[in-house]
Amino acid sequence: MEFFLDTASIEDIKFYKPLGLVDGVTTNPALLSKEGGDPIAQIKKIAEIVKGPISVEVTYTEPREMVKHAIKLNKLAPNVVIKVPASIAGLTAAQELKKAGIRMNITLIFHPSQAVPFIQLEVDYVSLFVGRVEEFGLNNKEAIWQLRQSIDEMESPTKLLSASIRNPEYLLEAVIAGSDVLTVPPSCWQMVYKNPIFQLGERDFLKSWRTLPATARKEYESLD
Ligand code: E4P
């Protein structure tokens, strides 16, 4: 399993990278706009820090423009992967991009059926929007499982990427249901580790520990 960070923030990438949580990065137009400034410069900065795949999305909806834009974005860094929407226009563009050898991450998948032709095309990643699936009243556990079965049944090298991970529950579902990659936003990792029950437990243990006289704690706590 690989973990990508779902962000365009340099600060977040620098924080999470040493924790082993940045095998790659997924950006999208919304995440890039949140950072402000020049998105091209931002992608280049990310590519200086992260050697794994960096997903960058086309901002056109017409196939020919999508292809042109993808070719341009693909030149930004050797590890760029182009995000193409899971639409008919996206599928049309994907045929061309595949021939050109451009790596693709198919985005905005809400129902596994959207991914099937792209799996057949052997794109690199299909991104299921786990959080948004649930917001539309669909069952995301089932959707991840169905996507997993589809990829395996079609014997495709395409990787299942679970995206739109909003909370620790979605994160676990995405792991258990068989994702190859999870792209997790910093806000979700914060929720995982700012768990109040954990914090209470840690505080209680240390409070009890400090009831021992300092002399008794000395050897145990020595770092020499
Ligand atoms: C990932 O590649 C997506 O850009 C991301 O997970 C979108 O999630 P959202 O539903 O939080 O916008």
PDB file of C-alpha atoms and ligand atoms in Angstrom:
ATOM      1  CA  MET A   1       0.000   0.000   0.000  1.00  0.00           C
ATOM      2  CA  GLU A   2       1.135   3.528  -0.755  1.00  0.00           C
ATOM      3  CA  PHE A   3       0.110   6.803   0.868  1.00  0.00           C
ATOM      4  CA  PHE A   4      -0.185   9.964  -1.137  1.00  0.00           C
ATOM      5  CA  LEU A   5      -0.797  13.338   0.473  1.00  0.00           C
ATOM      6  CA  ASP A   6      -3.897  15.107  -0.830  1.00  0.00           C
ATOM      7  CA  THR A   7      -2.633  18.682  -0.813  1.00  0.00           C
ATOM      8  CA  ALA A   8      -0.784  21.365  -2.742  1.00  0.00           C
ATOM      9  CA  SER A   9       0.737  22.832   0.422  1.00  0.00           C
ATOM     10  CA  ILE A  10       4.543  22.764   0.638  1.00  0.00           C
ATOM     11  CA  GLU A  11       4.360  23.186   4.394  1.00  0.00           C
ATOM     12  CA  ASP A  12       2.166  20.086   4.754  1.00  0.00           C
ATOM     13  CA  ILE A  13       4.326  18.050   2.364  1.00  0.00           C
ATOM     14  CA  LYS A  14       7.447  18.943   4.373  1.00  0.00           C
ATOM     15  CA  PHE A  15       5.709  17.987   7.618  1.00  0.00           C
ATOM     16  CA  TYR A  16       4.301  14.621   6.487  1.00  0.00           C
ATOM     17  CA  LYS A  17       7.193  13.431   4.309  1.00  0.00           C
ATOM     18  CA  PRO A  18       9.482  12.342   7.167  1.00  0.00           C
ATOM     19  CA  LEU A  19       6.497  10.420   8.617  1.00  0.00           C
ATOM     20  CA  GLY A  20       6.446   8.135   5.555  1.00  0.00           C
ATOM     21  CA  LEU A  21       3.098   9.474   4.401  1.00  0.00           C
ATOM     22  CA  VAL A  22       4.186  11.094   1.143  1.00  0.00           C
ATOM     23  CA  ASP A  23       4.866   8.371  -1.422  1.00  0.00           C
ATOM     24  CA  GLY A  24       3.226  10.788  -3.830  1.00  0.00           C
ATOM     25  CA  VAL A  25       1.002  13.879  -3.932  1.00  0.00           C
ATOM     26  CA  THR A  26      -2.412  14.526  -5.452  1.00  0.00           C
ATOM     27  CA  THR A  27      -3.338  18.062  -6.361  1.00  0.00           C
ATOM     28  CA  ASN A  28      -6.494  19.318  -8.011  1.00  0.00           C
ATOM     29  CA  PRO A  29      -7.595  22.785  -9.161  1.00  0.00           C
ATOM     30  CA  ALA A  30      -9.319  23.469  -5.838  1.00  0.00           C
ATOM     31  CA  LEU A  31      -6.245  22.517  -3.792  1.00  0.00           C
ATOM     32  CA  LEU A  32      -3.938  24.606  -6.004  1.00  0.00           C
ATOM     33  CA  SER A  33      -6.235  27.628  -5.843  1.00  0.00           C
ATOM     34  CA  LYS A  34      -6.238  27.360  -2.028  1.00  0.00           C
ATOM     35  CA  GLU A  35      -2.465  27.980  -2.054  1.00  0.00           C
ATOM     36  CA  GLY A  36      -2.867  31.133  -4.163  1.00  0.00           C
ATOM     37  CA  GLY A  37      -0.012  32.382  -6.345  1.00  0.00           C
ATOM     38  CA  ASP A  38       1.265  30.681  -9.477  1.00  0.00           C
ATOM     39  CA  PRO A  39       0.103  27.048  -9.745  1.00  0.00           C
ATOM     40  CA  ILE A  40       2.866  26.134 -12.217  1.00  0.00           C
ATOM     41  CA  ALA A  41       5.528  27.365  -9.792  1.00  0.00           C
ATOM     42  CA  GLN A  42       3.769  25.498  -6.976  1.00  0.00           C
ATOM     43  CA  ILE A  43       3.818  22.187  -8.887  1.00  0.00           C
ATOM     44  CA  LYS A  44       7.507  22.655  -9.670  1.00  0.00           C
ATOM     45  CA  LYS A  45       8.225  23.315  -5.984  1.00  0.00           C
ATOM     46  CA  ILE A  46       6.343  20.135  -5.036  1.00  0.00           C
ATOM     47  CA  ALA A  47       8.352  18.181  -7.611  1.00  0.00           C
ATOM     48  CA  GLU A  48      11.600  19.382  -6.020  1.00  0.00           C
ATOM     49  CA  ILE A  49      10.555  17.771  -2.727  1.00  0.00           C
ATOM     50  CA  VAL A  50       8.624  14.675  -3.829  1.00  0.00           C
ATOM     51  CA  LYS A  51      10.124  12.102  -6.157  1.00  0.00           C
ATOM     52  CA  GLY A  52       6.986   9.906  -6.267  1.00  0.00           C
ATOM     53  CA  PRO A  53       3.978  10.562  -8.538  1.00  0.00           C
ATOM     54  CA  ILE A  54       2.456  14.043  -8.448  1.00  0.00           C
ATOM     55  CA  SER A  55      -1.067  14.211  -9.847  1.00  0.00           C
ATOM     56  CA  VAL A  56      -1.907  17.395 -11.738  1.00  0.00           C
ATOM     57  CA  GLU A  57      -5.351  17.901 -13.237  1.00  0.00           C
ATOM     58  CA  VAL A  58      -6.390  19.264 -16.623  1.00  0.00           C
ATOM     59  CA  THR A  59      -8.803  22.200 -16.405  1.00  0.00           C
ATOM     60  CA  TYR A  60     -10.526  21.714 -19.757  1.00  0.00           C
ATOM     61  CA  THR A  61     -13.642  19.695 -20.528  1.00  0.00           C
ATOM     62  CA  GLU A  62     -13.271  19.282 -24.293  1.00  0.00           C
ATOM     63  CA  PRO A  63     -11.114  16.283 -25.369  1.00  0.00           C
ATOM     64  CA  ARG A  64      -8.752  18.051 -27.753  1.00  0.00           C
ATOM     65  CA  GLU A  65      -8.033  20.803 -25.230  1.00  0.00           C
ATOM     66  CA  MET A  66      -7.625  18.193 -22.501  1.00  0.00           C
ATOM     67  CA  VAL A  67      -4.955  16.418 -24.560  1.00  0.00           C
ATOM     68  CA  LYS A  68      -3.066  19.652 -25.315  1.00  0.00           C
ATOM     69  CA  HIS A  69      -3.219  20.721 -21.699  1.00  0.00           C
ATOM     70  CA  ALA A  70      -2.114  17.288 -20.484  1.00  0.00           C
ATOM     71  CA  ILE A  71       0.901  17.332 -22.805  1.00  0.00           C
ATOM     72  CA  LYS A  72       1.870  20.766 -21.479  1.00  0.00           C
ATOM     73  CA  LEU A  73       1.416  19.834 -17.797  1.00  0.00           C
ATOM     74  CA  ASN A  74       3.282  16.579 -18.308  1.00  0.00           C
ATOM     75  CA  LYS A  75       6.432  18.554 -19.124  1.00  0.00           C
ATOM     76  CA  LEU A  76       6.485  20.263 -15.718  1.00  0.00           C
ATOM     77  CA  ALA A  77       8.382  17.405 -14.057  1.00  0.00           C
ATOM     78  CA  PRO A  78       9.277  13.803 -14.882  1.00  0.00           C
ATOM     79  CA  ASN A  79       7.045  12.442 -12.107  1.00  0.00           C
ATOM     80  CA  VAL A  80       3.849  14.273 -13.096  1.00  0.00           C
ATOM     81  CA  VAL A  81       0.771  12.088 -13.564  1.00  0.00           C
ATOM     82  CA  ILE A  82      -2.126  13.720 -15.396  1.00  0.00           C
ATOM     83  CA  LYS A  83      -5.539  13.719 -13.779  1.00  0.00           C
ATOM     84  CA  VAL A  84      -8.260  13.201 -16.354  1.00  0.00           C
ATOM     85  CA  PRO A  85     -11.954  13.312 -15.383  1.00  0.00           C
ATOM     86  CA  ALA A  86     -13.932  10.070 -15.674  1.00  0.00           C
ATOM     87  CA  SER A  87     -16.234  11.367 -18.403  1.00  0.00           C
ATOM     88  CA  ILE A  88     -16.798  10.583 -22.103  1.00  0.00           C
ATOM     89  CA  ALA A  89     -14.564  13.564 -22.939  1.00  0.00           C
ATOM     90  CA  GLY A  90     -11.975  12.218 -20.509  1.00  0.00           C
ATOM     91  CA  LEU A  91     -12.139   8.771 -22.084  1.00  0.00           C
ATOM     92  CA  THR A  92     -11.653  10.259 -25.547  1.00  0.00           C
ATOM     93  CA  ALA A  93      -8.620  12.207 -24.339  1.00  0.00           C
ATOM     94  CA  ALA A  94      -7.276   9.196 -22.455  1.00  0.00           C
ATOM     95  CA  GLN A  95      -7.008   7.143 -25.676  1.00  0.00           C
ATOM     96  CA  GLU A  96      -4.668   9.789 -27.122  1.00  0.00           C
ATOM     97  CA  LEU A  97      -2.709  10.274 -23.935  1.00  0.00           C
ATOM     98  CA  LYS A  98      -2.164   6.539 -23.598  1.00  0.00           C
ATOM     99  CA  LYS A  99      -0.703   6.432 -27.119  1.00  0.00           C
ATOM    100  CA  ALA A 100       1.575   9.355 -26.173  1.00  0.00           C
ATOM    101  CA  GLY A 101       2.785   7.381 -23.121  1.00  0.00           C
ATOM    102  CA  ILE A 102       1.449   9.900 -20.616  1.00  0.00           C
ATOM    103  CA  ARG A 103       0.720   8.566 -17.144  1.00  0.00           C
ATOM    104  CA  MET A 104      -2.852   9.097 -15.994  1.00  0.00           C
ATOM    105  CA  ASN A 105      -4.896   9.228 -12.819  1.00  0.00           C
ATOM    106  CA  ILE A 106      -8.612   9.116 -13.634  1.00  0.00           C
ATOM    107  CA  THR A 107     -10.438  11.401 -11.256  1.00  0.00           C
ATOM    108  CA  LEU A 108     -13.977  12.068  -9.999  1.00  0.00           C
ATOM    109  CA  ILE A 109     -15.127   8.439  -9.979  1.00  0.00           C
ATOM    110  CA  PHE A 110     -18.295   7.992  -7.960  1.00  0.00           C
ATOM    111  CA  HIS A 111     -19.527   4.687  -9.358  1.00  0.00           C
ATOM    112  CA  PRO A 112     -17.063   1.905 -10.292  1.00  0.00           C
ATOM    113  CA  SER A 113     -18.721   1.563 -13.718  1.00  0.00           C
ATOM    114  CA  GLN A 114     -17.177   4.941 -14.654  1.00  0.00           C
ATOM    115  CA  ALA A 115     -13.736   3.375 -14.210  1.00  0.00           C
ATOM    116  CA  VAL A 116     -14.236   0.225 -16.306  1.00  0.00           C
ATOM    117  CA  PRO A 117     -13.175   1.537 -19.770  1.00  0.00           C
ATOM    118  CA  PHE A 118     -10.166   3.249 -18.185  1.00  0.00           C
ATOM    119  CA  ILE A 119      -9.162   0.008 -16.448  1.00  0.00           C
ATOM    120  CA  GLN A 120      -9.382  -1.701 -19.834  1.00  0.00           C
ATOM    121  CA  LEU A 121      -7.110   1.024 -21.216  1.00  0.00           C
ATOM    122  CA  GLU A 122      -4.649   0.204 -18.426  1.00  0.00           C
ATOM    123  CA  VAL A 123      -4.298   3.742 -17.094  1.00  0.00           C
ATOM    124  CA  ASP A 124      -2.054   4.089 -14.043  1.00  0.00           C
ATOM    125  CA  TYR A 125      -4.656   5.012 -11.392  1.00  0.00           C
ATOM    126  CA  VAL A 126      -8.423   5.177 -10.990  1.00  0.00           C
ATOM    127  CA  SER A 127      -9.463   7.508  -8.157  1.00  0.00           C
ATOM    128  CA  LEU A 128     -12.641   6.625  -6.313  1.00  0.00           C
ATOM    129  CA  PHE A 129     -13.973   9.593  -4.335  1.00  0.00           C
ATOM    130  CA  VAL A 130     -14.840   7.684  -1.173  1.00  0.00           C
ATOM    131  CA  GLY A 131     -16.063  10.698   0.846  1.00  0.00           C
ATOM    132  CA  ARG A 132     -18.156  12.187  -1.914  1.00  0.00           C
ATOM    133  CA  VAL A 133     -19.630   8.756  -2.752  1.00  0.00           C
ATOM    134  CA  GLU A 134     -21.079   8.592   0.752  1.00  0.00           C
ATOM    135  CA  GLU A 135     -22.293  12.206   0.564  1.00  0.00           C
ATOM    136  CA  PHE A 136     -24.391  11.183  -2.441  1.00  0.00           C
ATOM    137  CA  GLY A 137     -25.984   8.435  -0.364  1.00  0.00           C
ATOM    138  CA  LEU A 138     -24.066   5.559  -1.989  1.00  0.00           C
ATOM    139  CA  ASN A 139     -22.208   2.908  -0.020  1.00  0.00           C
ATOM    140  CA  ASN A 140     -18.490   3.599  -0.262  1.00  0.00           C
ATOM    141  CA  LYS A 141     -17.314   0.259   1.211  1.00  0.00           C
ATOM    142  CA  GLU A 142     -19.211  -1.536  -1.503  1.00  0.00           C
ATOM    143  CA  ALA A 143     -17.937   0.868  -4.179  1.00  0.00           C
ATOM    144  CA  ILE A 144     -14.276   0.276  -3.252  1.00  0.00           C
ATOM    145  CA  TRP A 145     -14.848  -3.480  -3.135  1.00  0.00           C
ATOM    146  CA  GLN A 146     -16.596  -3.483  -6.529  1.00  0.00           C
ATOM    147  CA  LEU A 147     -13.781  -1.443  -8.049  1.00  0.00           C
ATOM    148  CA  ARG A 148     -11.209  -3.858  -6.580  1.00  0.00           C
ATOM    149  CA  GLN A 149     -13.083  -6.843  -8.046  1.00  0.00           C
ATOM    150  CA  SER A 150     -13.357  -5.122 -11.441  1.00  0.00           C
ATOM    151  CA  ILE A 151      -9.611  -4.445 -11.674  1.00  0.00           C
ATOM    152  CA  ASP A 152      -8.745  -7.971 -10.575  1.00  0.00           C
ATOM    153  CA  GLU A 153     -11.304  -9.597 -12.880  1.00  0.00           C
ATOM    154  CA  MET A 154      -9.993  -7.570 -15.841  1.00  0.00           C
ATOM    155  CA  GLU A 155      -6.402  -8.462 -14.897  1.00  0.00           C
ATOM    156  CA  SER A 156      -5.361  -4.853 -15.383  1.00  0.00           C
ATOM    157  CA  PRO A 157      -2.230  -3.225 -13.889  1.00  0.00           C
ATOM    158  CA  THR A 158      -4.323  -0.115 -13.039  1.00  0.00           C
ATOM    159  CA  LYS A 159      -4.032   0.862  -9.373  1.00  0.00           C
ATOM    160  CA  LEU A 160      -7.047   1.537  -7.184  1.00  0.00           C
ATOM    161  CA  LEU A 161      -6.583   4.928  -5.542  1.00  0.00           C
ATOM    162  CA  SER A 162      -9.038   5.850  -2.794  1.00  0.00           C
ATOM    163  CA  ALA A 163      -9.495   9.628  -2.648  1.00  0.00           C
ATOM    164  CA  SER A 164     -11.716  12.118  -0.842  1.00  0.00           C
ATOM    165  CA  ILE A 165     -10.858  10.500   2.498  1.00  0.00           C
ATOM    166  CA  ARG A 166     -12.626  12.779   4.950  1.00  0.00           C
ATOM    167  CA  ASN A 167     -12.228  10.954   8.264  1.00  0.00           C
ATOM    168  CA  PRO A 168     -10.533   7.994  10.016  1.00  0.00           C
ATOM    169  CA  GLU A 169     -13.503   5.738   9.256  1.00  0.00           C
ATOM    170  CA  TYR A 170     -13.200   6.263   5.483  1.00  0.00           C
ATOM    171  CA  LEU A 171      -9.448   5.751   5.766  1.00  0.00           C
ATOM    172  CA  LEU A 172      -9.898   2.317   7.361  1.00  0.00           C
ATOM    173  CA  GLU A 173     -12.605   1.309   4.914  1.00  0.00           C
ATOM    174  CA  ALA A 174     -10.295   2.202   2.033  1.00  0.00           C
ATOM    175  CA  VAL A 175      -7.475   0.098   3.519  1.00  0.00           C
ATOM    176  CA  ILE A 176      -9.631  -2.933   4.317  1.00  0.00           C
ATOM    177  CA  ALA A 177     -11.537  -2.955   1.017  1.00  0.00           C
ATOM    178  CA  GLY A 178      -8.298  -3.355  -0.930  1.00  0.00           C
ATOM    179  CA  SER A 179      -7.017   0.003  -2.222  1.00  0.00           C
ATOM    180  CA  ASP A 180      -3.516   0.079  -3.682  1.00  0.00           C
ATOM    181  CA  VAL A 181      -3.084   3.753  -2.780  1.00  0.00           C
ATOM    182  CA  LEU A 182      -4.793   6.093  -0.345  1.00  0.00           C
ATOM    183  CA  THR A 183      -4.550   9.821  -0.843  1.00  0.00           C
ATOM    184  CA  VAL A 184      -5.161  11.364   2.544  1.00  0.00           C
ATOM    185  CA  PRO A 185      -5.563  15.080   3.278  1.00  0.00           C
ATOM    186  CA  PRO A 186      -3.574  16.521   6.210  1.00  0.00           C
ATOM    187  CA  SER A 187      -6.882  17.292   7.954  1.00  0.00           C
ATOM    188  CA  CYS A 188      -7.669  13.568   8.104  1.00  0.00           C
ATOM    189  CA  TRP A 189      -4.256  12.638   9.570  1.00  0.00           C
ATOM    190  CA  GLN A 190      -4.860  15.391  12.151  1.00  0.00           C
ATOM    191  CA  MET A 191      -8.196  13.779  13.072  1.00  0.00           C
ATOM    192  CA  VAL A 192      -6.526  10.365  13.366  1.00  0.00           C
ATOM    193  CA  TYR A 193      -3.863  11.564  15.803  1.00  0.00           C
ATOM    194  CA  LYS A 194      -5.720  14.298  17.662  1.00  0.00           C
ATOM    195  CA  ASN A 195      -7.982  11.594  19.038  1.00  0.00           C
ATOM    196  CA  PRO A 196      -9.131  12.860  22.498  1.00  0.00           C
ATOM    197  CA  ILE A 197      -9.257   9.333  23.985  1.00  0.00           C
ATOM    198  CA  PHE A 198      -5.631   8.784  23.031  1.00  0.00           C
ATOM    199  CA  GLN A 199      -4.663  12.171  24.476  1.00  0.00           C
ATOM    200  CA  LEU A 200      -6.460  11.420  27.741  1.00  0.00           C
ATOM    201  CA  GLY A 201      -4.756   8.013  27.991  1.00  0.00           C
ATOM    202  CA  GLU A 202      -1.301   9.475  27.393  1.00  0.00           C
ATOM    203  CA  ARG A 203      -1.901  12.230  29.969  1.00  0.00           C
ATOM    204  CA  ASP A 204      -3.198   9.724  32.570  1.00  0.00           C
ATOM    205  CA  PHE A 205      -0.198   7.408  32.180  1.00  0.00           C
ATOM    206  CA  LEU A 206       2.273  10.259  32.619  1.00  0.00           C
ATOM    207  CA  LYS A 207       0.348  11.699  35.557  1.00  0.00           C
ATOM    208  CA  SER A 208       0.510   8.353  37.376  1.00  0.00           C
ATOM    209  CA  TRP A 209       4.179   7.942  36.454  1.00  0.00           C
ATOM    210  CA  ARG A 210       5.061  11.284  38.037  1.00  0.00           C
ATOM    211  CA  THR A 211       3.710  10.116  41.386  1.00  0.00           C
ATOM    212  CA  LEU A 212       6.951   8.103  41.637  1.00  0.00           C
ATOM    213  CA  PRO A 213       9.713  10.120  43.333  1.00  0.00           C
ATOM    214  CA  ALA A 214      12.198  11.648  40.852  1.00  0.00           C
ATOM    215  CA  THR A 215      14.978   9.493  42.315  1.00  0.00           C
ATOM    216  CA  ALA A 216      13.053   6.313  41.447  1.00  0.00           C
ATOM    217  CA  ARG A 217      12.383   7.530  37.893  1.00  0.00           C
ATOM    218  CA  LYS A 218      15.953   8.654  37.309  1.00  0.00           C
ATOM    219  CA  GLU A 219      17.561   5.477  35.887  1.00  0.00           C
ATOM    220  CA  TYR A 220      14.499   4.572  33.776  1.00  0.00           C
ATOM    221  CA  GLU A 221      14.372   8.019  32.224  1.00  0.00           C
ATOM    222  CA  SER A 222      18.077   8.397  31.652  1.00  0.00           C
ATOM    223  CA  LEU A 223      18.879   8.795  27.951  1.00  0.00           C
ATOM    224  CA  ASP A 224      22.575   7.934  28.360  1.00  0.00           C
TER     225      ASP A 224
HETATM  226  C1  E4P B   1      -7.734  13.390  -4.952  1.00  0.00           C
HETATM  227  O1  E4P B   1      -7.019  13.139  -5.885  1.00  0.00           O
HETATM  228  C2  E4P B   1      -8.767  14.416  -4.948  1.00  0.00           C
HETATM  229  O2  E4P B   1      -8.313  15.577  -5.521  1.00  0.00           O
HETATM  230  C3  E4P B   1      -9.335  14.654  -3.601  1.00  0.00           C
HETATM  231  O3  E4P B   1      -9.301  13.509  -2.795  1.00  0.00           O
HETATM  232  C4  E4P B   1     -10.652  15.364  -3.630  1.00  0.00           C
HETATM  233  O4  E4P B   1     -11.351  15.168  -2.492  1.00  0.00           O
HETATM  234  P1  E4P B   1     -12.461  16.142  -1.939  1.00  0.00           P
HETATM  235  O5  E4P B   1     -13.730  15.380  -1.971  1.00  0.00           O
HETATM  236  O6  E4P B   1     -12.024  16.419  -0.550  1.00  0.00           O
HETATM  237  O7  E4P B   1     -12.485  17.357  -2.796  1.00  0.00           O
END
